[in-house]
C-alpha cells in the first residue's frame, strides 16, 4: 500500500486564471477605458479584440512583437496641454465648470455658489473607487445641491468582464440629474469644433452614460442626462467654452453593439490550453499563431482605433480577404469572402445560383462592352 496521501482531484480553472494565462501570469491586466469600449462597440463582430481587451492584454506591446506596431496615439505635448487645460477648467473648486453646466444645461436652477460640494473620491483600487463614487452620487442626489465629482470611477460589465471607467467629471444637479462632462483640448472655433473629434467624444461619453445608468437605476430620484457637456478651449485661446452634445443616438448604438459582443469566457473556451499572448515568454511565430487562433473582423476603420489593425490588415491582404476593401464592399459581396472568389465570379466561374456572383458577372460583361465600344469610337 502506498504511503502517499491520495491526490485531490484537479481544480477547474477559473475565468480569471484563464485570462491571466492568456496575457501572461506576471503581466498586470490593462484596464478597459471608454475610448477602447467605444472602438469595441464600433466593431462588435471582432472576437480578437473582445478577447484581448477582456483579458487585459497590452495590444500595443503585442503589435510591436508581431512586427506591426501601432502608428497612432497622442503626443506627449498634447497630453501635457490637455492636462493643463483640464486643471484650468476645474480650478477654484470647479467654479468655472459648474458655471458652464448651469449656463448651458440648467439655467432655470439656482446658480452654483461657493458652497458647491466636491467630494473626495479616494479609495483603494478600482473596486473601492467605484463603490466610493456610487456613495458620493447617492449622497449628492439626496442633498439636492450642485456637486462636482472629479474623475469618478464607474463600473460597467462588458462581455462578462467588469470594466472600470473614469470620465473627466460628473455633475449632480440640484434636481438629482447627473451630467457627464467631457473636457478636450481641441479648439472650439466660432462655437463649433471639428465634427470627427466631436463624434469621437460623443461615443466616448455614451459609454460613461451607460455606466452611470447602472448606478442611477438603484437610486430613487436619480436621472442620467442624455445631453453631455463638451468643454474645449475657445478659438485660439486657453479660455474654456462649452457646447451641449445630445448623445442619445450614440448611447443606443453603443448599448446595442456591446450587448452583441460574445462573452469572453465563450471565446476563451475555444482556445487550446497553454496559448498565451505574452511577448516576454513567446516567440514571434508563437504569437502569430496565438493571434490567428482568434477570429478577427478587420475593416479599414480599425486603423484609427486598434493597435493590432496593421497586423490584421497584413493578414487580410495576404489571404486576399475582401474585408481589406472596406465594410461596404464586404457587405455587397455576400458569401464571396476573398478577392479571388469575386474575380472568379466576375469571369463567369462563380455559382450560377448565387445572385451576387451573377450580378458581378453581368457587371463585368457590361464593363467589357463599354470599353470595347469606347475603343471603337476612338478608332
Short mmCIF file of C-alpha atoms in Angstrom, two decimals:
data_model
loop_
_atom_site.label_atom_id
_atom_site.label_comp_id
_atom_site.label_asym_id
_atom_site.label_seq_id
_atom_site.Cartn_x
_atom_site.Cartn_y
_atom_site.Cartn_z
CA UNK A 1 0.00 0.00 0.00
CA UNK A 2 1.31 3.45 -0.90
CA UNK A 3 2.30 5.71 1.96
CA UNK A 4 1.44 8.85 -0.08
CA UNK A 5 -1.87 10.58 0.65
CA UNK A 6 -4.47 10.28 -2.08
CA UNK A 7 -4.18 13.06 -4.64
CA UNK A 8 -7.00 15.55 -4.71
CA UNK A 9 -8.97 15.99 -7.94
CA UNK A 10 -7.73 18.75 -10.27
CA UNK A 11 -9.43 22.04 -9.57
CA UNK A 12 -11.23 23.63 -12.51
CA UNK A 13 -9.54 26.69 -13.97
CA UNK A 14 -11.48 29.86 -13.23
CA UNK A 15 -12.06 32.51 -15.88
CA UNK A 16 -9.76 34.91 -14.02
CA UNK A 17 -6.95 32.32 -14.09
CA UNK A 18 -7.59 31.57 -17.76
CA UNK A 19 -7.39 35.23 -18.74
CA UNK A 20 -4.25 35.69 -16.63
CA UNK A 21 -2.66 32.79 -18.53
CA UNK A 22 -3.56 34.40 -21.86
CA UNK A 23 -1.85 37.70 -21.10
CA UNK A 24 0.95 36.13 -19.00
CA UNK A 25 0.71 35.33 -15.26
CA UNK A 26 3.22 38.06 -14.36
CA UNK A 27 1.58 40.70 -16.57
CA UNK A 28 -0.92 43.04 -14.89
CA UNK A 29 -4.16 43.46 -16.85
CA UNK A 30 -4.59 46.57 -18.97
CA UNK A 31 -7.78 48.32 -17.84
CA UNK A 32 -10.53 48.95 -20.37
CA UNK A 33 -11.30 52.63 -20.84
CA UNK A 34 -14.19 54.38 -22.58
CA UNK A 35 -12.14 55.01 -25.72
CA UNK A 36 -11.44 51.28 -26.07
CA UNK A 37 -15.07 50.37 -25.37
CA UNK A 38 -16.32 52.84 -27.96
CA UNK A 39 -13.96 51.30 -30.53
CA UNK A 40 -15.04 47.81 -29.47
CA UNK A 41 -18.70 48.75 -29.86
CA UNK A 42 -17.97 50.06 -33.35
CA UNK A 43 -16.80 46.58 -34.38
CA UNK A 44 -18.67 44.04 -32.20
CA UNK A 45 -18.01 41.18 -34.61
CA UNK A 46 -14.27 41.18 -33.84
CA UNK A 47 -13.74 38.33 -31.39
CA UNK A 48 -9.99 39.01 -31.39
CA UNK A 49 -10.33 42.49 -29.90
CA UNK A 50 -13.09 41.39 -27.50
CA UNK A 51 -10.90 38.60 -26.10
CA UNK A 52 -7.68 40.62 -25.90
CA UNK A 53 -9.42 43.58 -24.24
CA UNK A 54 -11.34 41.29 -21.88
CA UNK A 55 -8.12 39.54 -20.86
CA UNK A 56 -6.34 42.87 -20.35
CA UNK A 57 -3.66 42.13 -22.96
CA UNK A 58 -1.35 45.02 -23.84
CA UNK A 59 -2.19 45.19 -27.55
CA UNK A 60 0.46 47.82 -28.22
CA UNK A 61 3.24 45.56 -26.90
CA UNK A 62 1.73 42.61 -28.76
CA UNK A 63 1.58 44.55 -32.04
CA UNK A 64 5.22 45.60 -31.64
CA UNK A 65 6.27 41.99 -31.01
CA UNK A 66 4.36 40.93 -34.14
CA UNK A 67 6.32 43.46 -36.19
CA UNK A 68 3.33 45.74 -36.88
CA UNK A 69 3.45 48.47 -34.23
CA UNK A 70 0.58 50.92 -33.99
CA UNK A 71 1.28 54.21 -35.70
CA UNK A 72 -1.15 56.39 -33.79
CA UNK A 73 -1.54 57.89 -30.35
CA UNK A 74 -1.36 61.22 -28.58
CA UNK A 75 1.92 63.09 -28.46
CA UNK A 76 3.43 63.95 -25.09
CA UNK A 77 2.88 67.62 -25.89
CA UNK A 78 -0.85 67.05 -26.50
CA UNK A 79 -1.16 65.12 -23.23
CA UNK A 80 0.55 67.89 -21.24
CA UNK A 81 -1.58 70.55 -22.95
CA UNK A 82 -4.76 68.57 -22.24
CA UNK A 83 -3.88 68.09 -18.57
CA UNK A 84 -3.08 71.79 -18.20
CA UNK A 85 -6.40 72.82 -19.77
CA UNK A 86 -8.37 70.38 -17.61
CA UNK A 87 -6.71 71.72 -14.46
CA UNK A 88 -7.68 75.26 -15.51
CA UNK A 89 -11.31 74.25 -16.09
CA UNK A 90 -11.56 72.53 -12.71
CA UNK A 91 -9.65 75.18 -10.76
CA UNK A 92 -11.13 77.07 -7.81
CA UNK A 93 -13.25 74.13 -6.72
CA UNK A 94 -14.70 73.63 -10.18
CA UNK A 95 -16.40 77.03 -10.18
CA UNK A 96 -15.94 77.64 -13.91
CA UNK A 97 -17.00 74.12 -14.84
CA UNK A 98 -20.17 74.35 -12.74
CA UNK A 99 -20.91 77.78 -14.25
CA UNK A 100 -20.72 76.30 -17.75
CA UNK A 101 -23.02 73.39 -16.81
CA UNK A 102 -25.53 75.79 -15.27
CA UNK A 103 -25.44 78.19 -18.24
CA UNK A 104 -25.75 75.56 -20.96
CA UNK A 105 -27.82 72.76 -19.39
CA UNK A 106 -29.76 74.05 -16.38
CA UNK A 107 -30.22 77.84 -16.49
CA UNK A 108 -33.53 77.67 -14.57
CA UNK A 109 -31.85 76.19 -11.48
CA UNK A 110 -30.27 78.18 -8.70
CA UNK A 111 -26.73 79.17 -9.80
CA UNK A 112 -23.95 77.17 -8.15
CA UNK A 113 -22.33 79.18 -5.38
CA UNK A 114 -19.17 78.94 -3.37
CA UNK A 115 -20.71 76.13 -1.34
CA UNK A 116 -20.84 73.64 -4.22
CA UNK A 117 -19.67 70.26 -2.98
CA UNK A 118 -16.62 68.45 -4.39
CA UNK A 119 -16.43 65.11 -2.54
CA UNK A 120 -13.21 63.18 -2.00
CA UNK A 121 -13.36 60.02 -4.12
CA UNK A 122 -10.09 58.50 -2.92
CA UNK A 123 -10.22 54.74 -2.24
CA UNK A 124 -8.09 51.63 -2.69
CA UNK A 125 -8.24 50.03 -6.12
CA UNK A 126 -10.83 50.46 -8.88
CA UNK A 127 -13.45 48.47 -6.96
CA UNK A 128 -13.05 50.71 -3.93
CA UNK A 129 -13.14 53.89 -6.02
CA UNK A 130 -16.24 52.65 -7.86
CA UNK A 131 -18.01 52.00 -4.54
CA UNK A 132 -16.92 55.41 -3.22
CA UNK A 133 -18.27 57.08 -6.37
CA UNK A 134 -21.62 55.33 -6.02
CA UNK A 135 -21.84 56.51 -2.40
CA UNK A 136 -20.96 60.10 -3.40
CA UNK A 137 -23.62 60.05 -6.12
CA UNK A 138 -26.20 58.80 -3.63
CA UNK A 139 -25.30 61.48 -1.09
CA UNK A 140 -25.28 64.27 -3.70
CA UNK A 141 -28.67 63.23 -5.08
CA UNK A 142 -30.18 63.21 -1.60
CA UNK A 143 -28.62 66.60 -0.73
CA UNK A 144 -30.23 68.36 -3.70
CA UNK A 145 -27.29 70.70 -4.30
CA UNK A 146 -24.71 71.28 -7.02
CA UNK A 147 -21.96 68.66 -6.72
CA UNK A 148 -18.88 68.07 -8.85
CA UNK A 149 -17.34 64.59 -8.98
CA UNK A 150 -13.78 64.96 -10.27
CA UNK A 151 -12.60 61.82 -12.09
CA UNK A 152 -15.16 59.43 -10.60
CA UNK A 153 -14.80 55.68 -11.18
CA UNK A 154 -17.71 53.91 -12.88
CA UNK A 155 -18.23 50.17 -13.37
CA UNK A 156 -19.71 48.56 -16.47
CA UNK A 157 -19.88 44.86 -17.35
CA UNK A 158 -18.76 44.17 -20.91
CA UNK A 159 -18.90 40.68 -22.43
CA UNK A 160 -18.98 39.13 -18.98
CA UNK A 161 -16.00 41.02 -17.54
CA UNK A 162 -16.05 44.24 -15.46
CA UNK A 163 -14.65 47.44 -16.92
CA UNK A 164 -13.80 50.45 -14.76
CA UNK A 165 -14.21 53.82 -16.46
CA UNK A 166 -13.03 57.27 -15.43
CA UNK A 167 -14.80 60.26 -17.00
CA UNK A 168 -13.33 63.72 -16.67
CA UNK A 169 -16.21 64.82 -14.45
CA UNK A 170 -19.81 64.14 -13.48
CA UNK A 171 -22.01 66.97 -12.20
CA UNK A 172 -25.05 66.34 -10.00
CA UNK A 173 -27.75 69.00 -10.42
CA UNK A 174 -29.99 70.18 -7.58
CA UNK A 175 -32.92 68.24 -9.09
CA UNK A 176 -30.95 64.96 -8.97
CA UNK A 177 -29.94 64.88 -12.63
CA UNK A 178 -26.43 63.60 -13.45
CA UNK A 179 -24.44 65.11 -16.33
CA UNK A 180 -21.27 63.74 -17.90
CA UNK A 181 -18.67 66.40 -18.75
CA UNK A 182 -16.01 65.74 -21.40
CA UNK A 183 -13.00 68.10 -21.36
CA UNK A 184 -10.99 68.11 -24.60
CA UNK A 185 -8.01 70.17 -25.68
CA UNK A 186 -9.05 70.62 -29.32
CA UNK A 187 -10.39 74.14 -30.02
CA UNK A 188 -13.97 75.26 -30.50
CA UNK A 189 -13.75 77.97 -33.15
CA UNK A 190 -16.72 80.32 -33.56
CA UNK A 191 -18.77 77.97 -31.42
CA UNK A 192 -18.04 74.83 -33.44
CA UNK A 193 -15.40 72.10 -33.17
CA UNK A 194 -14.10 69.50 -35.61
CA UNK A 195 -17.03 67.19 -36.37
CA UNK A 196 -14.95 63.98 -36.31
CA UNK A 197 -13.47 64.84 -32.92
CA UNK A 198 -16.87 65.78 -31.50
CA UNK A 199 -18.26 62.46 -32.77
CA UNK A 200 -15.45 60.52 -31.06
CA UNK A 201 -16.08 62.44 -27.82
CA UNK A 202 -19.81 61.68 -28.06
CA UNK A 203 -19.20 57.95 -28.49
CA UNK A 204 -16.84 58.01 -25.52
CA UNK A 205 -19.36 59.91 -23.39
CA UNK A 206 -22.08 57.41 -24.35
CA UNK A 207 -20.09 54.67 -22.60
CA UNK A 208 -19.95 56.78 -19.42
CA UNK A 209 -23.69 57.40 -19.60
CA UNK A 210 -24.38 53.66 -19.85
CA UNK A 211 -22.22 53.03 -16.79
CA UNK A 212 -23.93 55.82 -14.84
CA UNK A 213 -27.36 54.42 -15.69
CA UNK A 214 -26.48 51.20 -13.86
CA UNK A 215 -25.97 53.18 -10.66
CA UNK A 216 -28.89 55.55 -11.20
CA UNK A 217 -31.28 52.62 -11.55
CA UNK A 218 -30.68 51.76 -7.89
CA UNK A 219 -31.34 55.27 -6.54
CA UNK A 220 -34.71 56.98 -6.18
CA UNK A 221 -34.77 60.45 -7.73
CA UNK A 222 -31.60 59.96 -9.81
CA UNK A 223 -31.65 60.59 -13.54
CA UNK A 224 -28.82 60.46 -16.08
CA UNK A 225 -28.96 63.24 -18.66
CA UNK A 226 -28.57 62.22 -22.30
CA UNK A 227 -27.06 65.60 -23.13
CA UNK A 228 -23.40 65.82 -22.14
CA UNK A 229 -21.33 68.97 -21.93
CA UNK A 230 -18.26 69.22 -24.14
CA UNK A 231 -15.72 71.74 -22.79
CA UNK A 232 -12.95 72.97 -25.11
CA UNK A 233 -10.60 75.95 -25.49
CA UNK A 234 -12.33 78.95 -27.07
CA UNK A 235 -10.97 79.85 -30.51
CA UNK A 236 -7.16 80.03 -30.21
CA UNK A 237 -7.03 80.89 -26.52
CA UNK A 238 -6.83 78.79 -23.38
CA UNK A 239 -10.18 80.08 -22.10
CA UNK A 240 -12.84 77.38 -21.68
CA UNK A 241 -16.08 77.37 -23.62
CA UNK A 242 -18.72 74.66 -23.84
CA UNK A 243 -21.36 73.13 -26.05
CA UNK A 244 -24.15 70.64 -25.22
CA UNK A 245 -24.00 67.37 -27.20
CA UNK A 246 -27.03 65.09 -27.48
CA UNK A 247 -25.69 61.52 -27.30
CA UNK A 248 -28.98 59.56 -27.42
CA UNK A 249 -28.14 58.04 -30.80
CA UNK A 250 -24.58 57.14 -29.76
CA UNK A 251 -25.88 55.69 -26.50
CA UNK A 252 -28.42 53.46 -28.28
CA UNK A 253 -25.90 52.24 -30.84
CA UNK A 254 -23.20 51.61 -28.23
CA UNK A 255 -25.56 49.73 -25.95
CA UNK A 256 -26.82 47.53 -28.77
CA UNK A 257 -23.32 46.80 -30.02
CA UNK A 258 -21.92 45.99 -26.58
CA UNK A 259 -24.80 43.58 -25.97
CA UNK A 260 -23.88 41.79 -29.20
CA UNK A 261 -20.36 41.04 -28.03
CA UNK A 262 -19.60 37.38 -27.49
CA UNK A 263 -18.89 36.70 -23.84
CA UNK A 264 -15.18 36.45 -23.08
CA UNK A 265 -15.48 33.03 -21.45
CA UNK A 266 -17.01 31.63 -24.66
CA UNK A 267 -14.11 32.97 -26.71
CA UNK A 268 -11.51 31.71 -24.22
CA UNK A 269 -13.12 28.24 -24.12
CA UNK A 270 -12.36 27.69 -27.83
CA UNK A 271 -8.61 28.24 -27.43
CA UNK A 272 -6.10 25.45 -26.77
CA UNK A 273 -4.55 25.13 -23.32
CA UNK A 274 -1.25 26.89 -22.88
CA UNK A 275 -1.91 29.53 -25.52
CA UNK A 276 -0.52 32.92 -24.49
CA UNK A 277 -0.20 36.44 -25.89
CA UNK A 278 2.72 37.36 -23.63
CA UNK A 279 5.57 38.82 -25.76
CA UNK A 280 8.05 38.19 -22.93
CA UNK A 281 7.59 34.41 -23.00
CA UNK A 282 6.59 33.67 -26.60
CA UNK A 283 8.45 33.92 -29.90
CA UNK A 284 7.09 35.96 -32.79
CA UNK A 285 5.97 32.77 -34.56
CA UNK A 286 4.11 31.60 -31.45
CA UNK A 287 2.43 34.99 -31.08
CA UNK A 288 1.34 34.97 -34.73
CA UNK A 289 -0.16 31.52 -34.22
CA UNK A 290 -1.88 32.61 -31.00
CA UNK A 291 -3.41 35.70 -32.59
CA UNK A 292 -4.55 33.71 -35.62
CA UNK A 293 -6.41 31.33 -33.32
CA UNK A 294 -8.99 34.07 -32.61
CA UNK A 295 -11.25 35.27 -35.42
CA UNK A 296 -10.99 38.94 -36.35
CA UNK A 297 -13.30 41.27 -38.28
CA UNK A 298 -10.86 43.68 -39.87
CA UNK A 299 -12.05 46.86 -41.57
CA UNK A 300 -10.02 49.89 -42.70
CA UNK A 301 -11.66 51.91 -39.89
CA UNK A 302 -9.71 49.78 -37.42
CA UNK A 303 -6.53 51.61 -38.39
CA UNK A 304 -7.63 54.62 -36.33
CA UNK A 305 -8.84 52.68 -33.29
CA UNK A 306 -6.98 49.40 -32.70
CA UNK A 307 -3.32 48.71 -32.00
CA UNK A 308 -3.46 45.39 -33.91
CA UNK A 309 -5.02 46.90 -37.03
CA UNK A 310 -1.82 46.88 -39.10
CA UNK A 311 -1.18 43.20 -38.33
CA UNK A 312 -4.80 42.33 -39.16
CA UNK A 313 -4.61 44.34 -42.39
CA UNK A 314 -1.47 42.49 -43.50
CA UNK A 315 -3.15 39.15 -42.80
CA UNK A 316 -6.30 40.20 -44.64
CA UNK A 317 -4.26 41.28 -47.67
CA UNK A 318 -2.14 38.13 -47.61
CA UNK A 319 -5.27 35.98 -47.54
CA UNK A 320 -6.98 38.06 -50.21
CA UNK A 321 -9.88 38.84 -47.87
CA UNK A 322 -12.41 41.35 -49.17
CA UNK A 323 -12.59 42.90 -45.68
CA UNK A 324 -9.43 44.82 -46.63
CA UNK A 325 -11.54 46.72 -49.17
CA UNK A 326 -13.96 48.07 -46.58
CA UNK A 327 -17.22 47.12 -44.88
CA UNK A 328 -19.41 48.39 -47.72
CA UNK A 329 -17.64 46.18 -50.28
CA UNK A 330 -17.71 43.24 -47.88
CA UNK A 331 -21.46 43.70 -47.43
CA UNK A 332 -22.12 43.91 -51.17
CA UNK A 333 -20.19 40.71 -51.93
CA UNK A 334 -22.23 38.50 -49.60
CA UNK A 335 -20.84 34.94 -49.50
CA UNK A 336 -17.81 35.88 -51.61
CA UNK A 337 -15.21 36.40 -48.89
CA UNK A 338 -12.00 36.58 -50.95
CA UNK A 339 -10.87 38.72 -53.87
CA UNK A 340 -10.10 35.52 -55.82
CA UNK A 341 -13.71 34.32 -55.45
CA UNK A 342 -15.02 37.73 -56.53
CA UNK A 343 -12.80 37.78 -59.65
CA UNK A 344 -13.82 34.22 -60.49
CA UNK A 345 -17.49 35.19 -60.22
CA UNK A 346 -16.91 38.19 -62.47
CA UNK A 347 -15.34 35.94 -65.10
CA UNK A 348 -18.37 33.64 -65.04
CA UNK A 349 -16.83 30.83 -62.99
CA UNK A 350 -18.96 31.51 -59.93
CA UNK A 351 -22.03 29.65 -58.74
CA UNK A 352 -24.87 30.31 -61.18
CA UNK A 353 -27.46 30.24 -58.37
CA UNK A 354 -25.64 32.91 -56.37
CA UNK A 355 -27.25 36.29 -57.16
CA UNK A 356 -24.09 38.14 -56.11
CA UNK A 357 -21.95 36.07 -58.49
CA UNK A 358 -24.49 36.60 -61.28
CA UNK A 359 -24.53 40.37 -60.68
CA UNK A 360 -20.72 40.52 -60.74
CA UNK A 361 -20.59 38.56 -63.99
CA UNK A 362 -23.18 40.86 -65.59
CA UNK A 363 -21.29 43.96 -64.39
CA UNK A 364 -18.06 42.58 -65.86
CA UNK A 365 -19.78 41.95 -69.23
CA UNK A 366 -21.23 45.46 -69.30
CA UNK A 367 -17.83 46.94 -68.45
CA UNK A 368 -16.16 44.94 -71.22
CA UNK A 369 -18.83 46.03 -73.71
CA UNK A 370 -18.43 49.68 -72.68
CA UNK A 371 -14.64 49.54 -73.08
CA UNK A 372 -14.99 47.85 -76.47
CA UNK A 373 -17.48 50.47 -77.60
CA UNK A 374 -15.23 53.31 -76.39
CA UNK A 375 -12.26 51.78 -78.22
CA UNK A 376 -14.30 51.60 -81.43
CA UNK A 377 -15.31 55.27 -81.17
CA UNK A 378 -11.71 56.28 -80.54
CA UNK A 379 -10.53 54.42 -83.59
#
